[in-house]
Each structure stands twice: as structure tokens, then as C-alpha cells.
CSV table of C-alpha atoms in Angstrom, one decimal:
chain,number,residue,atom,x,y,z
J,580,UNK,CA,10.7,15.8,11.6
J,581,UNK,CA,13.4,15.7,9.3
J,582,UNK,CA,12.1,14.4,5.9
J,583,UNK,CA,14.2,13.5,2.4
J,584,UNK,CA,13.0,14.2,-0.6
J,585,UNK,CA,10.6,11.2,-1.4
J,586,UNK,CA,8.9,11.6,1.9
J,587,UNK,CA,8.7,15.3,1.0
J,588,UNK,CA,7.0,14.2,-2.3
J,589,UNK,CA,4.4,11.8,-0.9
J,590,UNK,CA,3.3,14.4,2.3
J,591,UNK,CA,2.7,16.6,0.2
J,592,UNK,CA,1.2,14.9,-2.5
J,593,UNK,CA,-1.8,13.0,0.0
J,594,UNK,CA,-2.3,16.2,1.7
J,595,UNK,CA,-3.3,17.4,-1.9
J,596,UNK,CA,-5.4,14.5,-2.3
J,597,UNK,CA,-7.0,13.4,1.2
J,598,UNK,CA,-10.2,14.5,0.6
J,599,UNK,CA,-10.1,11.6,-2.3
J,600,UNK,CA,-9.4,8.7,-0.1
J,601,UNK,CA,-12.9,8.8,2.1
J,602,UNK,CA,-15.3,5.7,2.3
J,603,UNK,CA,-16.3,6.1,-1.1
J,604,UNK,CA,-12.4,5.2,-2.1
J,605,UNK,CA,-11.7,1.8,-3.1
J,606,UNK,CA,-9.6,1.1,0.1
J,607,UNK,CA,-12.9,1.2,2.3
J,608,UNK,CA,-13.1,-2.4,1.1
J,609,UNK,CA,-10.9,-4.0,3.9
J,610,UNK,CA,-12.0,-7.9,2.8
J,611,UNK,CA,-7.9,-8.2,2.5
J,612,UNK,CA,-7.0,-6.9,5.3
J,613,UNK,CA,-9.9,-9.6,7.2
J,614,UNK,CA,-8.8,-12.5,5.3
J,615,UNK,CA,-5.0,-12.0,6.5
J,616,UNK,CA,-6.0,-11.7,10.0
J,617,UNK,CA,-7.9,-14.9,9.9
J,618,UNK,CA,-5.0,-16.9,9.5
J,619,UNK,CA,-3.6,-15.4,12.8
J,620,UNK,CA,-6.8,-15.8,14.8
J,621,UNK,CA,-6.9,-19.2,13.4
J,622,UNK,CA,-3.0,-20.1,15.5
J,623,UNK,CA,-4.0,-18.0,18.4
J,624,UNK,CA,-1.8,-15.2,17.4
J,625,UNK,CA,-1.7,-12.0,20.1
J,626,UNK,CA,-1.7,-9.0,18.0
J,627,UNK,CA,-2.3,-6.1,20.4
J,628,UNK,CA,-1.6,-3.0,20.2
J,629,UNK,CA,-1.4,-2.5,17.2
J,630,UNK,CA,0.8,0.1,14.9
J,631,UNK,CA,-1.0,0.6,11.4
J,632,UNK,CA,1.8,2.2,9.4
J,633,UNK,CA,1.1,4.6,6.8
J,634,UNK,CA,-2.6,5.1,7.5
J,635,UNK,CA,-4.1,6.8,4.8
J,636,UNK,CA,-7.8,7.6,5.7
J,637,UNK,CA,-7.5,4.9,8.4
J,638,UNK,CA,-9.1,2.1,7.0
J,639,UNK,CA,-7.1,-0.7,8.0
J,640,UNK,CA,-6.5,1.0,11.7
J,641,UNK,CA,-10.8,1.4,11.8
J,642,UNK,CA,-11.0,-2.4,10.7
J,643,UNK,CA,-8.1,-3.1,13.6
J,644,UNK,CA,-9.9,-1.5,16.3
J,645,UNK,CA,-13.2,-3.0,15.0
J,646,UNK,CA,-11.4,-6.6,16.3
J,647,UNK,CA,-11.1,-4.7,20.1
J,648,UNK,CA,-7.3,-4.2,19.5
J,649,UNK,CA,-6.0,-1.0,20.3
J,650,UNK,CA,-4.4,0.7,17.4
J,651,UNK,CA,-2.2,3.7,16.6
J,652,UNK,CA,-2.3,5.0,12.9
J,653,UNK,CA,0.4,6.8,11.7
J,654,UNK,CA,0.9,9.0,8.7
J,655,UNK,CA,3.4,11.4,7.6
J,656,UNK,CA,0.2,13.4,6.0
J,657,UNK,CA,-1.8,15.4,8.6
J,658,UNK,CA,-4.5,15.7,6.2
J,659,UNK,CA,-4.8,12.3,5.8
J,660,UNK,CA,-4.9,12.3,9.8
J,661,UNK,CA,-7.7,14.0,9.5
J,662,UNK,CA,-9.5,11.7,7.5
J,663,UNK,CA,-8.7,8.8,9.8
J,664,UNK,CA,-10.0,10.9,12.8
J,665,UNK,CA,-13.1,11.7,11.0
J,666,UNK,CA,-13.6,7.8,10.6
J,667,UNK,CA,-12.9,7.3,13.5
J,668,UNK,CA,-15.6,9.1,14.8
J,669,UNK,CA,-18.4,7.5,12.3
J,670,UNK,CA,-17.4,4.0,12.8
J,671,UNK,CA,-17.3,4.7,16.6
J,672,UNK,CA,-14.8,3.0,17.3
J,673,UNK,CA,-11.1,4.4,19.3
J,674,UNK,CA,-8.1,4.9,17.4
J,675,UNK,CA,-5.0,7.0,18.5
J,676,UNK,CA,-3.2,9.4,15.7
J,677,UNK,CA,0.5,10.2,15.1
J,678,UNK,CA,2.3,12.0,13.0
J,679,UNK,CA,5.7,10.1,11.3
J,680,UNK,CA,7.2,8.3,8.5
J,681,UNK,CA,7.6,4.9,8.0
J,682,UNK,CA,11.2,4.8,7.5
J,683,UNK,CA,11.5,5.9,11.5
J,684,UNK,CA,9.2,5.2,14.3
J,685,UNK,CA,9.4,6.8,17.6
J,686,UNK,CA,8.4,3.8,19.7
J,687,UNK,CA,10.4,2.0,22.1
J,688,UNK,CA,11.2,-1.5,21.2
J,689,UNK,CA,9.4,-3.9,21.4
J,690,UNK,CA,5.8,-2.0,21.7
J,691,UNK,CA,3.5,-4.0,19.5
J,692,UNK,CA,2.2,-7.6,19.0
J,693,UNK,CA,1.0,-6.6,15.0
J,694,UNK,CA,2.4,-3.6,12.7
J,695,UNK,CA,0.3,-3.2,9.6
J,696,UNK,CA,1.2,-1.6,6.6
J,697,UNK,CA,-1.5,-1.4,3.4
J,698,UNK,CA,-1.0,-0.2,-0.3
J,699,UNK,CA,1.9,2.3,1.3
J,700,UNK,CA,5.0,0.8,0.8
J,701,UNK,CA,5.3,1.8,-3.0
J,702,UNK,CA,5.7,5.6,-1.7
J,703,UNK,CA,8.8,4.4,0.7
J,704,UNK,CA,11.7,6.2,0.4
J,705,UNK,CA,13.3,3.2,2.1
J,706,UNK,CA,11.6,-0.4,2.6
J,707,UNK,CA,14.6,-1.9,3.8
J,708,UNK,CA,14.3,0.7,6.6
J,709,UNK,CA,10.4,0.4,7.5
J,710,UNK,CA,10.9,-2.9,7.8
J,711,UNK,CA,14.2,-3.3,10.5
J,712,UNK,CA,11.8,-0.5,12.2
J,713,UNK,CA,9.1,-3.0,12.2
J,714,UNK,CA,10.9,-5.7,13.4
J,715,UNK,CA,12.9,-3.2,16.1
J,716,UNK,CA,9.1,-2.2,17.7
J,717,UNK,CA,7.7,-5.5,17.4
J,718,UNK,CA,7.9,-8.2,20.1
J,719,UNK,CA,9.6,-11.2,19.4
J,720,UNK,CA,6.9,-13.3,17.8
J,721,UNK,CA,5.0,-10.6,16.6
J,722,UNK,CA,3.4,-10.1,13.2
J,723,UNK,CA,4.3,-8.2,10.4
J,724,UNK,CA,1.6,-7.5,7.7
J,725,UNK,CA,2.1,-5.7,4.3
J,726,UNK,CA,-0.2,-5.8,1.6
J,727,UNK,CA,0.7,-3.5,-1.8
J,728,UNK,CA,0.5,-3.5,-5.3
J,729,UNK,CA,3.7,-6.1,-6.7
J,730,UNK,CA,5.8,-6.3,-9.8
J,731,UNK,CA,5.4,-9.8,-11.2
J,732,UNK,CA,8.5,-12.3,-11.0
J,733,UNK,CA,10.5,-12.8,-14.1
J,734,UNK,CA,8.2,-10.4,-15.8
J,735,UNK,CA,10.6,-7.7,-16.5
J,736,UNK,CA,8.4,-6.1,-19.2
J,737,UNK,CA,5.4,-5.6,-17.5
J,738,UNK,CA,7.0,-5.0,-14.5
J,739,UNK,CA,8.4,-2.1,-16.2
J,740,UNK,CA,5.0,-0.9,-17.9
J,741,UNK,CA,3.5,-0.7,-14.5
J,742,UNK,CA,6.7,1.2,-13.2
J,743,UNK,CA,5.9,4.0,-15.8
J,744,UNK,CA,2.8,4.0,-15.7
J,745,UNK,CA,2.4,4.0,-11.8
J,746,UNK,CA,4.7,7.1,-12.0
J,747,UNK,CA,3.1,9.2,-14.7
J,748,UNK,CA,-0.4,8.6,-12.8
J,749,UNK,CA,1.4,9.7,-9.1
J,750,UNK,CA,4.4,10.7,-9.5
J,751,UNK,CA,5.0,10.2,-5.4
J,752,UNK,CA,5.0,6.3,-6.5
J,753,UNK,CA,8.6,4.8,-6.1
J,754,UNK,CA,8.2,1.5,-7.3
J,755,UNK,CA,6.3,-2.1,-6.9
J,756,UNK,CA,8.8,-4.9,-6.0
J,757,UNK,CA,8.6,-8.2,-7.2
J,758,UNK,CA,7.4,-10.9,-4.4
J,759,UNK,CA,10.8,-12.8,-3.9
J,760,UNK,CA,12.8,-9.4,-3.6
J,761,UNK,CA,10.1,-9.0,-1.1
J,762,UNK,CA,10.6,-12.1,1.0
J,763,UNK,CA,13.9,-11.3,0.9
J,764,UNK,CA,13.6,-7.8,2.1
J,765,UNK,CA,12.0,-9.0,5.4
J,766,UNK,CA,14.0,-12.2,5.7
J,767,UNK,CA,17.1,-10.0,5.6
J,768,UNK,CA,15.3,-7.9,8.5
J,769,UNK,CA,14.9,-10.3,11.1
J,770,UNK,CA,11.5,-12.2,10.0
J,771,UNK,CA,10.1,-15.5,8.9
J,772,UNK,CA,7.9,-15.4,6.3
J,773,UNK,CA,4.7,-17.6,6.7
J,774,UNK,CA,2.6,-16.4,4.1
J,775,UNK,CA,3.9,-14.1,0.8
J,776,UNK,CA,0.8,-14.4,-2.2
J,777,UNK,CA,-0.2,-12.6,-5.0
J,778,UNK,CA,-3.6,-12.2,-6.5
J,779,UNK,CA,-5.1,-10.7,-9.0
J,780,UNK,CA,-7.2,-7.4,-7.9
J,781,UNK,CA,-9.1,-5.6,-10.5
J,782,UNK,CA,-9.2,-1.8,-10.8
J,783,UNK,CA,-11.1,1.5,-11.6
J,784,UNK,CA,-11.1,2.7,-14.8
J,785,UNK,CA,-8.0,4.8,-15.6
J,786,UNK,CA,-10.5,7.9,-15.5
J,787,UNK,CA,-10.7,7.3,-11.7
J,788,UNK,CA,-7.3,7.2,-10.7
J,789,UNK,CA,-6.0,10.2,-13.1
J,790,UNK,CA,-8.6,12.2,-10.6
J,791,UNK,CA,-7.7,10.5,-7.5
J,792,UNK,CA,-4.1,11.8,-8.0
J,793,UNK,CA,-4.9,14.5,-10.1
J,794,UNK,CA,-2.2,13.5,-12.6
J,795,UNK,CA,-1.4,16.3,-14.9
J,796,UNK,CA,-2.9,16.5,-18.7
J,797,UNK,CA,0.3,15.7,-20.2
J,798,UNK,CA,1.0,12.7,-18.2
J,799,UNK,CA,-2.5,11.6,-18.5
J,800,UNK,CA,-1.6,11.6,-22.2
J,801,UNK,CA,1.2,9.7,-21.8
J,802,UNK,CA,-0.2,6.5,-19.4
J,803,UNK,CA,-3.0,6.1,-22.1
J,804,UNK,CA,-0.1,6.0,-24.6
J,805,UNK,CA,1.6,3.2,-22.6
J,806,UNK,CA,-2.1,1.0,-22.5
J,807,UNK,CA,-2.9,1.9,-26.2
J,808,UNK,CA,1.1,0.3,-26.9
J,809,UNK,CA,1.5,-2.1,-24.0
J,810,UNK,CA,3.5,-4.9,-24.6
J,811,UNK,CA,1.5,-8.1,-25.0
J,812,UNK,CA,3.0,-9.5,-21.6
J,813,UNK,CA,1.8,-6.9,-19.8
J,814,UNK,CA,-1.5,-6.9,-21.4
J,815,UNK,CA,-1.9,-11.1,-20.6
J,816,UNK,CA,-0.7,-10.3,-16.6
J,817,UNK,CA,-2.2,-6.7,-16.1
J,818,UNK,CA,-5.4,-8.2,-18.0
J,819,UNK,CA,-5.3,-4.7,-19.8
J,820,UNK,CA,-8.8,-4.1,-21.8
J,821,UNK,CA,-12.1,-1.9,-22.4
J,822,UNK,CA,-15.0,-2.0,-20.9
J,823,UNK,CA,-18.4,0.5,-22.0
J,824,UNK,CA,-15.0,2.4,-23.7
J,825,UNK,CA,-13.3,2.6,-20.1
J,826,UNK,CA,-9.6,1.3,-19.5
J,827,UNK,CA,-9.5,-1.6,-17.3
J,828,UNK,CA,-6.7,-3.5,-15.6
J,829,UNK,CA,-5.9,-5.6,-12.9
J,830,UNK,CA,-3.1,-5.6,-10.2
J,831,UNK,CA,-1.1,-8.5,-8.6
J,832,UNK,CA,-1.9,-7.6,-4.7
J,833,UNK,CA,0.6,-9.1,-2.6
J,834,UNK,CA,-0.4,-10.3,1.5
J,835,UNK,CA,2.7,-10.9,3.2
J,836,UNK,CA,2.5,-12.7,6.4
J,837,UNK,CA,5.9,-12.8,8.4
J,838,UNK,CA,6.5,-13.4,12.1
J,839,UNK,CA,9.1,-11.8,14.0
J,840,UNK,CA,12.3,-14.2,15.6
């Protein structure tokens, strides 16, 4: 598997830090992932098999096969294979495992009725190219779901703020896009969007995610630099505060819907 330099940085960086993404992670919650898939039960939508891209510890596949479909979740980590497998066999459920990065997926065309993909696509090398690969395995009317982190519209400021501090924290982050460079992302691949909303999602304490990623002392100095001096739009649309002396903020969570033509 021939990997460039990004991919390189995120494989190795989740292998580092699989044990950290278990059910006591904040990704175990998979109320998001539920309240996307309601609007396609609600028009009938066929969504198997499905290909849950970018796995992690296989939350979102679990959840998937939880519904009856049968799911393959991918990774480019092997470690964080192993976390899915160990799910797998808690939640009894059936899940199948492969190894491969977003950007390039070794299924024939045409192979799934849903491809999932769930706070990932910030550590793409490529979107652009994870989503023509989407749309190339998909059927023709099948669904496309992404849900990550976003970059408020015409909020350059804090759209920078989160860049930085995203990157000090993990530095296998690439970057939050903003919603309408999304929707235009996967209109320019071949889909129609039907849904494409942000809301706001409130997170650990800073405390928690320098240990999640194990972010370095000096960049750990740094982030609390940036939320000491944040500027006051980022503070009004990350919600930036204290609570009981912890550092507080929320995200914009985009759920994308789109549809393949």
C-alpha cells in the first residue's frame, strides 16, 4: 500500500493512540450517526452493504451492522483495526475488516448502497479524491454520509483559530472545511446534496484531548496560548470558556447527506 506523507502521518499517529479511542471515547456516542440514518429510513432508502470509511474503533460500522446491514470498516491503522474487531466481538454483532486509505478503495464499482465516513475526513490527504472514490463504489442512488468537525462560513478568524489549534493538539489534522466548500466538494464529484447542516457539539476539556493525542508539552503550551488570546469571534462561535477551571468549547459538527446520480 503505497502511502504519501499525510497518510503516513495519520497511520502512524492512531496506531500511537488506539488504545484511546475505546467505548469510553467520546465517539461511542453514535446519536449523529442514528439521526442521519433516520432521514433515509424515513424515504425508503436501500443502504446495504455498507463501506464505513476510516473506521476508527468501529463505532459507526458497530452501529451500521446493529441496523442488520452488512458492513465493511476500513482503516489505514491496523491498531485501530483491532479496536473495531474487539467491538465487534462485545457488541455481538458481524463486521468485516480491511486495511486502506480513503483516498483509494479497492472495490469494484458500484459495490455499496451507503459509504460512511465520521470525524475522519480532517486527516485526508485528499477529499476531493475520497469522495470521486465514494461516488465510483457506490450505486447509482446510493448514499453518501460524512459527518466531521467544519470551519464556519465567512468566519475566517475563527476558522483559522481552530486551524492552529486543531494542529498543535494533533498534528495529523489537515484542516476543517467550511460547509459550502463542502457541498461543493461532493457536488463537483458526482452527488446531490440533500442534507449539508451544522450544529453545535460541545467538547472535553482541553485536558482530555492533549491526552487523547498525546500532544507534546510545548504545543500544549501553545493551544492554551491561542484560547487564553482567542479572538472574540472565535470565542462567540467556538463558545470558548471555563468551567470548575477546565477549558471548554464547542464544535460546528457538519451531517452531510448526498445521494449519488
Amino acid at each position: 500500500m503505497s502511502l504519501d506523507p499525510t497518510q503516513i502521518a495519520s497511520r502512524e499517529q492512531f496506531d500511537r493512540r488506539a488504545a484511546c479511542y475505546g467505548t469510553a471515547h467520546i465517539l461511542n456516542d453514535t446519536t449523529d450517526v442514528a439521526d442521519a440514518l433516520r432521514e433515509l429510513d424515513s424515504a425508503g432508502a436501500a443502504l446495504d452493504p455498507a463501506l464505513d470509511v476510516a473506521t476508527g474503533a468501529g463505532h459507526t460500522a458497530v452501529h451500521l451492522a446493529s441496523r442488520g446491514l452488512r458492513v465493511t470498516a476500513a482503516d489505514l491503522s491496523s491498531s485501530m483495526l483491532a479496536q473495531t474487531a474487539r467491538l465487534v466481538a462485545e457488541r455481538g454483532v458481524t463486521v468485516q475488516t480491511e486495511q486502506h486509505s480513503a483516498e483509494k478503495l479497492p472495490w469494484p464499482g458500484e459495490s455499496f448502497g451507503l459509504v460512511t465516513c465520521r470525524l475522519a475526513a480532517h486527516h485526508f490527504s485528499s477529499v476531493q479524491s475520497f469522495l470521486c472514490e465514494a461516488h465510483r463504489v457506490l450505486r447509482p442512488g446510493g448514499w453518501l454520509l460524512v459527518i466531521d468537525g467544519a470551519a464556519p462560513d465567512d468566519a475566517r478568524e475563527a476558522e483559522e483559530w481552530i486551524h492552529q489549534v486543531e494542529k498543535l493538539r494533533d498534528p495529523s489534522h489537515v484542516r476543517f472545511l467550511r460547509p459550502s466548500h463542502w457541498r461543493s466538494l461532493v457536488a463537483a464529484a458526482g452527488f446531490d446534496v440533500q442534507r449539508c447542516r451544522c450544529a453545535p457539539f460541545k467538547q472535553p476539556d482541553v485536558e482530555w484531548y492533549f491526552r487523547t493525542a498525546d500532544t507534546s508539552e510545548e504545543n500544549r503550551r501553545r493551544v492554551l496560548e491561542l484560547v487564553e488570546n482567542a479572538p472574540e469571534e472565535a470565542r462567540r462561535i467556538f463558545r470558548i470558556g471555563r468551567e470548575d477551571g477546565r477549558v471548554v468549547w464547542w464544535w460546528a459538527r457538519m451531517t452531510l447527506l448526498a445521494r449519488r446520480r
